[in-house]
Amino acid sequence: MESVTELDEATLRGQADVWKYMLGFADSMALKSAVELRIPDIIHSHGHALTLSQIVLSIDSASPSPDITCLARIMRLLVRRNIFTAHQDGGDSGETLYGLTHSSRWLLRDSELTLAPMLLMETNSALMAPWHCFSQCLNQGGPWAFEKAHGCDIWHFLSENPGFNKLFNDGMACTARITMKAILTRYEGGFDDVGSLVDVGGGIGSTVAEIVKAYPNIKGINFDLPHVIATAPVYHGVSHVGGDMFVEGNIPNADAIFMKWIMHDWSDIDCIKILKNCRKAIPERSGKVIIVDIVLEPNGDGMFDDTGLVFDLMMIAHTSGGKERTESEWKKILKQAGFPRYKIIKIPALLSIIEAYPMMHCHE
């Protein structure tokens, strides 16, 4: 039988957990401020740990005297969260020196592999507002959270707000680079038999450009809505096609179709519609659809399993019926769209690869 002391300890732990989750947004905002001030880049550019005074000297500030005390308090929390290191200077000053960790290296703005644009996108007020509408969605039903917050869905909002559209595209492009590095390293032989590849919902084309760079024999086609394609740069070996993946016949024909972080934006009914249109654009016997998305493990203890559950809630916040899916949920929509066979390939990333084959596919 538990003692009164143990019960009191458990009760206090419960209270501490509620405070922790109640104020979890503070971690996000502290991280956001560090990225906006380019603190990871400042430390990295010097090649060694810096004092607060040294950091402040490099901050691009509108004020001649930035508030160093405010910075000290932000850094104290971020050190506690293992975003930065802190140790005492061995010299006479005794000042604290702040250095980078494996986490803050993912926040370097000028690094090829960075999550900084994604962090700035997700913590933008436009994307934070829908999170406040969850209970309304449950109690009142439609429209979805983003529409409740902004009066339109996210795609219309992007088309009407060029500044936010750029922030969104930059966020998607940075995650594309990270995921593509994992894919090109671990998806062995996946593109060997592909002569032409359509990236459906490919944004500004950075993903398919990476694939074509690694596999120059592939004819790359970047397919997205016209307003997205309008901002796409020129990539060698890649053509841009504007259209709507929900309209039959819009998706260009190719040997294979690639979709990274597209399906989770849509309901099962919409995903089946997209997949059916994809199926019509690839060869019946040799074609395949390569889906790169989260495969939920609700009780998993993998490195990214917890993040997957948070992303599922993000879909409530930002999409009109989107969701993250377990393997059984993926199997169900693939089968209904005419892809009875599939293979899941794990890669060192938040996302997994799902190779789906049409009804008559002979590939083993």
Tab-separated table of C-alpha atoms in Angstrom:
chain	number	residue	atom	x	y	z
A	1	MET	CA	0.000	0.000	0.000
A	2	GLU	CA	1.306	3.463	-0.925
A	3	SER	CA	2.291	5.726	1.942
A	4	VAL	CA	0.868	9.216	2.403
A	5	THR	CA	4.304	10.644	1.493
A	6	GLU	CA	4.331	8.750	-1.835
A	7	LEU	CA	0.816	9.935	-2.619
A	8	ASP	CA	1.773	13.520	-1.822
A	9	GLU	CA	4.829	13.189	-4.077
A	10	ALA	CA	2.680	11.849	-6.913
A	11	THR	CA	0.138	14.645	-6.423
A	12	LEU	CA	2.855	17.285	-6.525
A	13	ARG	CA	4.353	15.666	-9.619
A	14	GLY	CA	0.938	15.905	-11.255
A	15	GLN	CA	0.768	19.610	-10.448
A	16	ALA	CA	4.301	20.157	-11.784
A	17	ASP	CA	3.378	18.403	-15.040
A	18	VAL	CA	0.317	20.625	-15.520
A	19	TRP	CA	2.465	23.756	-15.076
A	20	LYS	CA	5.014	22.320	-17.520
A	21	TYR	CA	2.473	21.658	-20.272
A	22	MET	CA	0.500	24.838	-19.579
A	23	LEU	CA	3.582	26.952	-20.208
A	24	GLY	CA	5.172	24.798	-22.920
A	25	PHE	CA	4.706	27.639	-25.419
A	26	ALA	CA	7.479	29.542	-23.603
A	27	ASP	CA	10.040	27.095	-25.026
A	28	SER	CA	8.781	27.825	-28.556
A	29	MET	CA	8.896	31.589	-28.062
A	30	ALA	CA	12.369	31.526	-26.508
A	31	LEU	CA	13.588	29.433	-29.450
A	32	LYS	CA	11.923	31.804	-31.895
A	33	SER	CA	13.645	34.833	-30.339
A	34	ALA	CA	17.039	33.093	-30.493
A	35	VAL	CA	16.549	32.374	-34.213
A	36	GLU	CA	15.233	35.882	-34.984
A	37	LEU	CA	18.283	37.358	-33.227
A	38	ARG	CA	20.505	34.833	-35.050
A	39	ILE	CA	22.207	33.823	-31.801
A	40	PRO	CA	23.217	30.343	-33.069
A	41	ASP	CA	24.745	31.943	-36.189
A	42	ILE	CA	26.590	34.548	-34.128
A	43	ILE	CA	28.217	31.892	-31.922
A	44	HIS	CA	28.961	29.678	-34.923
A	45	SER	CA	30.561	32.494	-36.925
A	46	HIS	CA	33.068	33.137	-34.120
A	47	GLY	CA	34.007	29.468	-33.921
A	48	HIS	CA	33.873	29.329	-30.123
A	49	ALA	CA	31.636	30.013	-27.119
A	50	LEU	CA	30.826	33.681	-26.420
A	51	THR	CA	29.858	35.835	-23.472
A	52	LEU	CA	26.536	37.685	-23.460
A	53	SER	CA	28.400	40.945	-24.117
A	54	GLN	CA	30.060	39.446	-27.192
A	55	ILE	CA	26.739	38.086	-28.467
A	56	VAL	CA	25.014	41.460	-27.986
A	57	LEU	CA	27.732	43.249	-29.974
A	58	SER	CA	26.876	41.090	-33.007
A	59	ILE	CA	23.083	41.348	-32.778
A	60	ASP	CA	21.572	43.509	-35.515
A	61	SER	CA	19.586	45.717	-33.153
A	62	ALA	CA	17.593	48.874	-33.700
A	63	SER	CA	18.651	49.953	-30.217
A	64	PRO	CA	22.191	51.164	-29.445
A	65	SER	CA	22.014	49.241	-26.167
A	66	PRO	CA	20.107	45.913	-26.392
A	67	ASP	CA	18.770	44.591	-23.072
A	68	ILE	CA	21.489	42.155	-22.001
A	69	THR	CA	19.541	41.180	-18.866
A	70	CYS	CA	16.592	40.070	-21.025
A	71	LEU	CA	18.975	38.030	-23.184
A	72	ALA	CA	20.530	36.427	-20.087
A	73	ARG	CA	17.107	35.219	-18.915
A	74	ILE	CA	16.203	33.789	-22.336
A	75	MET	CA	19.561	32.040	-22.593
A	76	ARG	CA	19.190	30.603	-19.079
A	77	LEU	CA	16.025	28.764	-20.138
A	78	LEU	CA	17.527	27.630	-23.443
A	79	VAL	CA	20.584	26.270	-21.622
A	80	ARG	CA	18.199	24.353	-19.364
A	81	ARG	CA	16.573	22.956	-22.526
A	82	ASN	CA	19.995	21.909	-23.903
A	83	ILE	CA	19.751	24.304	-26.841
A	84	PHE	CA	22.965	26.028	-25.725
A	85	THR	CA	25.799	25.130	-23.368
A	86	ALA	CA	27.001	27.411	-20.566
A	87	HIS	CA	30.267	27.282	-18.642
A	88	GLN	CA	32.381	29.727	-16.694
A	89	ASP	CA	35.258	31.516	-18.390
A	90	GLY	CA	38.502	30.232	-16.888
A	91	GLY	CA	39.996	33.743	-16.958
A	92	ASP	CA	39.760	36.605	-14.476
A	93	SER	CA	36.349	37.807	-15.701
A	94	GLY	CA	34.488	34.716	-14.553
A	95	GLU	CA	31.809	35.458	-17.166
A	96	THR	CA	29.578	32.734	-18.564
A	97	LEU	CA	30.405	31.485	-22.054
A	98	TYR	CA	27.584	30.209	-24.270
A	99	GLY	CA	28.204	27.563	-26.908
A	100	LEU	CA	26.283	25.477	-29.446
A	101	THR	CA	24.817	22.004	-28.946
A	102	HIS	CA	23.583	19.393	-31.439
A	103	SER	CA	20.176	21.088	-31.134
A	104	SER	CA	21.248	24.677	-31.819
A	105	ARG	CA	23.222	23.539	-34.870
A	106	TRP	CA	19.821	22.754	-36.447
A	107	LEU	CA	18.914	26.441	-35.964
A	108	LEU	CA	21.759	27.927	-38.024
A	109	ARG	CA	20.025	30.093	-40.663
A	110	ASP	CA	22.864	29.817	-43.167
A	111	SER	CA	23.383	26.062	-42.843
A	112	GLU	CA	22.333	23.773	-45.692
A	113	LEU	CA	20.507	21.563	-43.184
A	114	THR	CA	18.527	23.882	-40.926
A	115	LEU	CA	15.133	23.883	-39.229
A	116	ALA	CA	15.220	27.652	-38.612
A	117	PRO	CA	12.787	28.562	-41.469
A	118	MET	CA	10.364	25.856	-40.295
A	119	LEU	CA	10.551	27.157	-36.726
A	120	LEU	CA	9.845	30.724	-37.878
A	121	MET	CA	6.938	29.458	-39.975
A	122	GLU	CA	5.303	27.343	-37.266
A	123	THR	CA	5.645	30.044	-34.593
A	124	ASN	CA	4.237	32.756	-36.877
A	125	SER	CA	1.052	34.276	-35.426
A	126	ALA	CA	-0.971	33.221	-38.487
A	127	LEU	CA	-0.239	29.554	-37.807
A	128	MET	CA	-0.509	29.873	-34.021
A	129	ALA	CA	-4.006	31.394	-34.084
A	130	PRO	CA	-5.860	28.210	-35.199
A	131	TRP	CA	-4.554	26.265	-32.167
A	132	HIS	CA	-6.873	28.431	-30.058
A	133	CYS	CA	-9.883	27.069	-31.970
A	134	PHE	CA	-9.641	23.352	-31.090
A	135	SER	CA	-12.499	23.315	-28.599
A	136	GLN	CA	-14.705	25.268	-31.026
A	137	CYS	CA	-13.999	22.675	-33.731
A	138	LEU	CA	-15.049	19.893	-31.388
A	139	ASN	CA	-18.146	21.646	-30.044
A	140	GLN	CA	-19.374	23.362	-33.206
A	141	GLY	CA	-18.081	21.175	-36.013
A	142	GLY	CA	-16.904	22.775	-39.285
A	143	PRO	CA	-15.324	24.868	-40.550
A	144	TRP	CA	-11.883	23.699	-39.540
A	145	ALA	CA	-9.570	25.526	-37.104
A	146	PHE	CA	-7.651	27.536	-39.718
A	147	GLU	CA	-10.885	28.728	-41.312
A	148	LYS	CA	-12.320	29.646	-37.903
A	149	ALA	CA	-9.229	31.762	-37.223
A	150	HIS	CA	-8.805	33.365	-40.658
A	151	GLY	CA	-12.079	32.980	-42.563
A	152	CYS	CA	-10.500	30.854	-45.332
A	153	ASP	CA	-8.425	27.704	-45.702
A	154	ILE	CA	-4.640	27.810	-45.593
A	155	TRP	CA	-4.211	27.483	-49.378
A	156	HIS	CA	-6.387	30.543	-50.068
A	157	PHE	CA	-4.611	32.411	-47.263
A	158	LEU	CA	-1.235	31.622	-48.868
A	159	SER	CA	-2.394	32.815	-52.296
A	160	GLU	CA	-3.571	36.128	-50.790
A	161	ASN	CA	-0.522	36.770	-48.590
A	162	PRO	CA	2.753	36.777	-50.579
A	163	GLY	CA	4.925	37.457	-47.517
A	164	PHE	CA	3.512	34.529	-45.594
A	165	ASN	CA	3.587	32.407	-48.763
A	166	LYS	CA	7.368	32.955	-48.902
A	167	LEU	CA	7.726	32.070	-45.204
A	168	PHE	CA	5.702	28.893	-45.848
A	169	ASN	CA	7.717	27.918	-48.933
A	170	ASP	CA	11.003	28.528	-47.095
A	171	GLY	CA	9.804	26.312	-44.248
A	172	MET	CA	8.806	23.541	-46.636
A	173	ALA	CA	12.071	23.852	-48.584
A	174	CYS	CA	14.251	23.493	-45.483
A	175	THR	CA	12.437	20.329	-44.361
A	176	ALA	CA	12.684	19.029	-47.930
A	177	ARG	CA	16.476	19.329	-47.839
A	178	ILE	CA	16.697	17.490	-44.503
A	179	THR	CA	14.341	14.725	-45.595
A	180	MET	CA	15.951	14.381	-49.019
A	181	LYS	CA	19.379	13.866	-47.464
A	182	ALA	CA	17.920	10.951	-45.477
A	183	ILE	CA	16.062	9.597	-48.529
A	184	LEU	CA	19.011	9.789	-50.923
A	185	THR	CA	21.181	8.070	-48.309
A	186	ARG	CA	18.812	5.265	-47.313
A	187	TYR	CA	16.330	4.755	-50.186
A	188	GLU	CA	18.667	2.363	-51.959
A	189	GLY	CA	17.687	1.619	-55.546
A	190	GLY	CA	14.396	3.447	-55.180
A	191	PHE	CA	14.975	5.721	-58.160
A	192	ASP	CA	17.114	3.386	-60.276
A	193	ASP	CA	14.267	2.266	-62.560
A	194	VAL	CA	12.650	5.722	-62.860
A	195	GLY	CA	13.008	7.639	-66.127
A	196	SER	CA	10.550	10.402	-65.311
A	197	LEU	CA	9.264	11.584	-61.947
A	198	VAL	CA	6.485	14.004	-60.982
A	199	ASP	CA	6.685	15.672	-57.587
A	200	VAL	CA	2.999	16.267	-56.829
A	201	GLY	CA	2.587	19.270	-54.538
A	202	GLY	CA	6.295	19.928	-54.975
A	203	GLY	CA	6.188	23.589	-53.919
A	204	ILE	CA	8.974	25.608	-55.510
A	205	GLY	CA	10.713	22.461	-56.771
A	206	SER	CA	13.635	22.048	-54.371
A	207	THR	CA	12.833	18.399	-53.641
A	208	VAL	CA	12.641	17.103	-57.210
A	209	ALA	CA	15.722	19.193	-58.026
A	210	GLU	CA	17.666	17.281	-55.357
A	211	ILE	CA	16.512	13.953	-56.811
A	212	VAL	CA	17.479	14.957	-60.361
A	213	LYS	CA	20.870	16.165	-59.143
A	214	ALA	CA	21.520	12.730	-57.614
A	215	TYR	CA	19.941	10.865	-60.570
A	216	PRO	CA	20.669	12.956	-63.720
A	217	ASN	CA	18.921	10.396	-65.942
A	218	ILE	CA	15.559	11.296	-64.400
A	219	LYS	CA	13.337	13.817	-66.140
A	220	GLY	CA	11.958	15.838	-63.218
A	221	ILE	CA	8.551	17.522	-63.219
A	222	ASN	CA	7.510	19.813	-60.385
A	223	PHE	CA	3.711	20.012	-60.122
A	224	ASP	CA	1.826	22.445	-57.881
A	225	LEU	CA	-0.813	25.167	-57.906
A	226	PRO	CA	-0.151	28.006	-60.376
A	227	HIS	CA	0.506	30.661	-57.681
A	228	VAL	CA	3.166	28.387	-56.138
A	229	ILE	CA	4.803	27.599	-59.485
A	230	ALA	CA	4.896	31.344	-60.230
A	231	THR	CA	7.606	31.809	-57.573
A	232	ALA	CA	9.635	28.683	-58.480
A	233	PRO	CA	13.248	29.169	-59.579
A	234	VAL	CA	14.851	27.445	-62.581
A	235	TYR	CA	16.444	24.060	-61.829
A	236	HIS	CA	18.525	22.040	-64.270
A	237	GLY	CA	16.575	18.991	-65.494
A	238	VAL	CA	13.296	20.111	-63.911
A	239	SER	CA	10.201	21.509	-65.611
A	240	HIS	CA	7.447	23.271	-63.654
A	241	VAL	CA	3.792	22.501	-64.362
A	242	GLY	CA	0.901	24.364	-62.745
A	243	GLY	CA	-2.352	22.577	-62.039
A	244	ASP	CA	-4.634	20.970	-59.480
A	245	MET	CA	-4.026	17.436	-58.221
A	246	PHE	CA	-7.746	17.044	-57.539
A	247	VAL	CA	-8.630	17.541	-61.204
A	248	GLU	CA	-8.487	14.357	-63.265
A	249	GLY	CA	-5.885	14.565	-66.013
A	250	ASN	CA	-3.972	17.510	-64.491
A	251	ILE	CA	-1.114	15.428	-63.064
A	252	PRO	CA	1.514	14.913	-65.817
A	253	ASN	CA	2.256	11.344	-66.915
A	254	ALA	CA	5.486	9.804	-65.592
A	255	ASP	CA	7.096	6.521	-64.547
A	256	ALA	CA	6.660	7.388	-60.878
A	257	ILE	CA	5.032	9.983	-58.662
A	258	PHE	CA	6.632	11.447	-55.571
A	259	MET	CA	4.650	13.086	-52.756
A	260	LYS	CA	6.402	14.418	-49.676
A	261	TRP	CA	4.255	15.707	-46.819
A	262	ILE	CA	1.198	16.077	-49.045
A	263	MET	CA	-1.215	13.344	-48.007
A	264	HIS	CA	-1.292	14.359	-44.358
A	265	ASP	CA	-2.895	17.679	-45.392
A	266	TRP	CA	-6.041	15.945	-46.595
A	267	SER	CA	-8.939	13.765	-45.434
A	268	ASP	CA	-9.171	10.093	-46.383
A	269	ILE	CA	-11.733	10.912	-49.108
A	270	ASP	CA	-9.461	13.597	-50.587
A	271	CYS	CA	-6.389	11.332	-50.367
A	272	ILE	CA	-8.196	8.585	-52.254
A	273	LYS	CA	-9.141	11.116	-54.949
A	274	ILE	CA	-5.508	12.306	-55.231
A	275	LEU	CA	-4.189	8.737	-55.331
A	276	LYS	CA	-6.674	7.729	-58.035
A	277	ASN	CA	-5.496	10.680	-60.162
A	278	CYS	CA	-1.883	9.647	-59.512
A	279	ARG	CA	-2.683	6.072	-60.565
A	280	LYS	CA	-3.964	7.301	-63.929
A	281	ALA	CA	-0.695	9.196	-64.519
A	282	ILE	CA	1.665	6.205	-64.097
A	283	PRO	CA	2.083	2.938	-66.048
A	284	GLU	CA	-0.254	0.183	-64.822
A	285	ARG	CA	2.418	-2.502	-64.598
A	286	SER	CA	5.645	-0.687	-63.821
A	287	GLY	CA	4.570	2.558	-62.168
A	288	LYS	CA	4.724	3.412	-58.492
A	289	VAL	CA	3.811	6.189	-56.102
A	290	ILE	CA	6.440	7.161	-53.548
A	291	ILE	CA	4.789	8.711	-50.482
A	292	VAL	CA	7.031	10.354	-47.906
A	293	ASP	CA	5.027	10.999	-44.772
A	294	ILE	CA	4.676	10.105	-41.107
A	295	VAL	CA	3.640	6.579	-40.183
A	296	LEU	CA	2.202	7.007	-36.701
A	297	GLU	CA	3.282	4.726	-33.861
A	298	PRO	CA	0.937	5.963	-31.093
A	299	ASN	CA	2.603	3.804	-28.433
A	300	GLY	CA	6.086	3.848	-29.980
A	301	ASP	CA	9.196	4.986	-28.160
A	302	GLY	CA	11.193	5.901	-31.269
A	303	MET	CA	13.049	9.211	-31.510
A	304	PHE	CA	10.292	10.914	-33.551
A	305	ASP	CA	7.175	9.007	-32.413
A	306	ASP	CA	6.157	11.705	-29.922
A	307	THR	CA	6.591	14.422	-32.569
A	308	GLY	CA	4.327	12.429	-34.890
A	309	LEU	CA	1.452	12.727	-32.414
A	310	VAL	CA	2.008	16.498	-32.176
A	311	PHE	CA	1.996	16.733	-35.981
A	312	ASP	CA	-1.371	14.999	-35.981
A	313	LEU	CA	-2.762	17.870	-33.884
A	314	MET	CA	-1.008	20.333	-36.203
A	315	MET	CA	-3.128	18.889	-38.986
A	316	ILE	CA	-6.250	19.841	-37.019
A	317	ALA	CA	-4.853	23.364	-36.689
A	318	HIS	CA	-3.677	23.965	-40.236
A	319	THR	CA	-5.589	21.745	-42.656
A	320	SER	CA	-9.153	21.038	-43.707
A	321	GLY	CA	-9.453	17.454	-42.537
A	322	GLY	CA	-5.818	16.367	-42.706
A	323	LYS	CA	-4.330	13.813	-40.313
A	324	GLU	CA	-1.282	11.696	-39.636
A	325	ARG	CA	-1.906	7.982	-40.176
A	326	THR	CA	-0.966	4.632	-38.704
A	327	GLU	CA	0.101	1.830	-41.041
A	328	SER	CA	-3.398	0.306	-40.964
A	329	GLU	CA	-4.902	3.684	-41.946
A	330	TRP	CA	-2.418	4.022	-44.816
A	331	LYS	CA	-3.227	0.486	-45.973
A	332	LYS	CA	-6.955	1.278	-46.043
A	333	ILE	CA	-6.754	4.409	-48.242
A	334	LEU	CA	-4.148	2.879	-50.563
A	335	LYS	CA	-6.330	-0.178	-51.163
A	336	GLN	CA	-9.417	1.954	-51.857
A	337	ALA	CA	-7.454	4.021	-54.392
A	338	GLY	CA	-6.248	0.945	-56.307
A	339	PHE	CA	-2.902	0.349	-54.606
A	340	PRO	CA	-3.319	-3.037	-52.893
A	341	ARG	CA	0.415	-3.516	-52.397
A	342	TYR	CA	2.803	-1.276	-50.535
A	343	LYS	CA	6.120	-1.324	-48.717
A	344	ILE	CA	7.214	0.894	-45.818
A	345	ILE	CA	10.881	1.880	-45.738
A	346	LYS	CA	12.221	3.469	-42.547
A	347	ILE	CA	14.742	6.296	-42.910
A	348	PRO	CA	16.578	8.350	-40.231
A	349	ALA	CA	13.996	11.141	-40.218
A	350	LEU	CA	10.586	12.128	-38.895
A	351	LEU	CA	9.058	10.758	-42.097
A	352	SER	CA	9.009	7.276	-43.662
A	353	ILE	CA	8.816	6.149	-47.299
A	354	ILE	CA	5.715	4.289	-48.472
A	355	GLU	CA	6.098	2.695	-51.904
A	356	ALA	CA	2.663	1.945	-53.366
A	357	TYR	CA	2.036	-0.192	-56.472
A	358	PRO	CA	-1.028	-0.269	-58.776
A	359	MET	CA	-3.355	-3.272	-59.047
A	360	MET	CA	-1.496	-5.003	-61.874
A	361	HIS	CA	2.020	-4.161	-60.642
A	362	CYS	CA	4.389	-7.110	-61.144
A	363	HIS	CA	7.219	-5.670	-59.017
A	364	GLU	CA	8.380	-7.851	-56.149
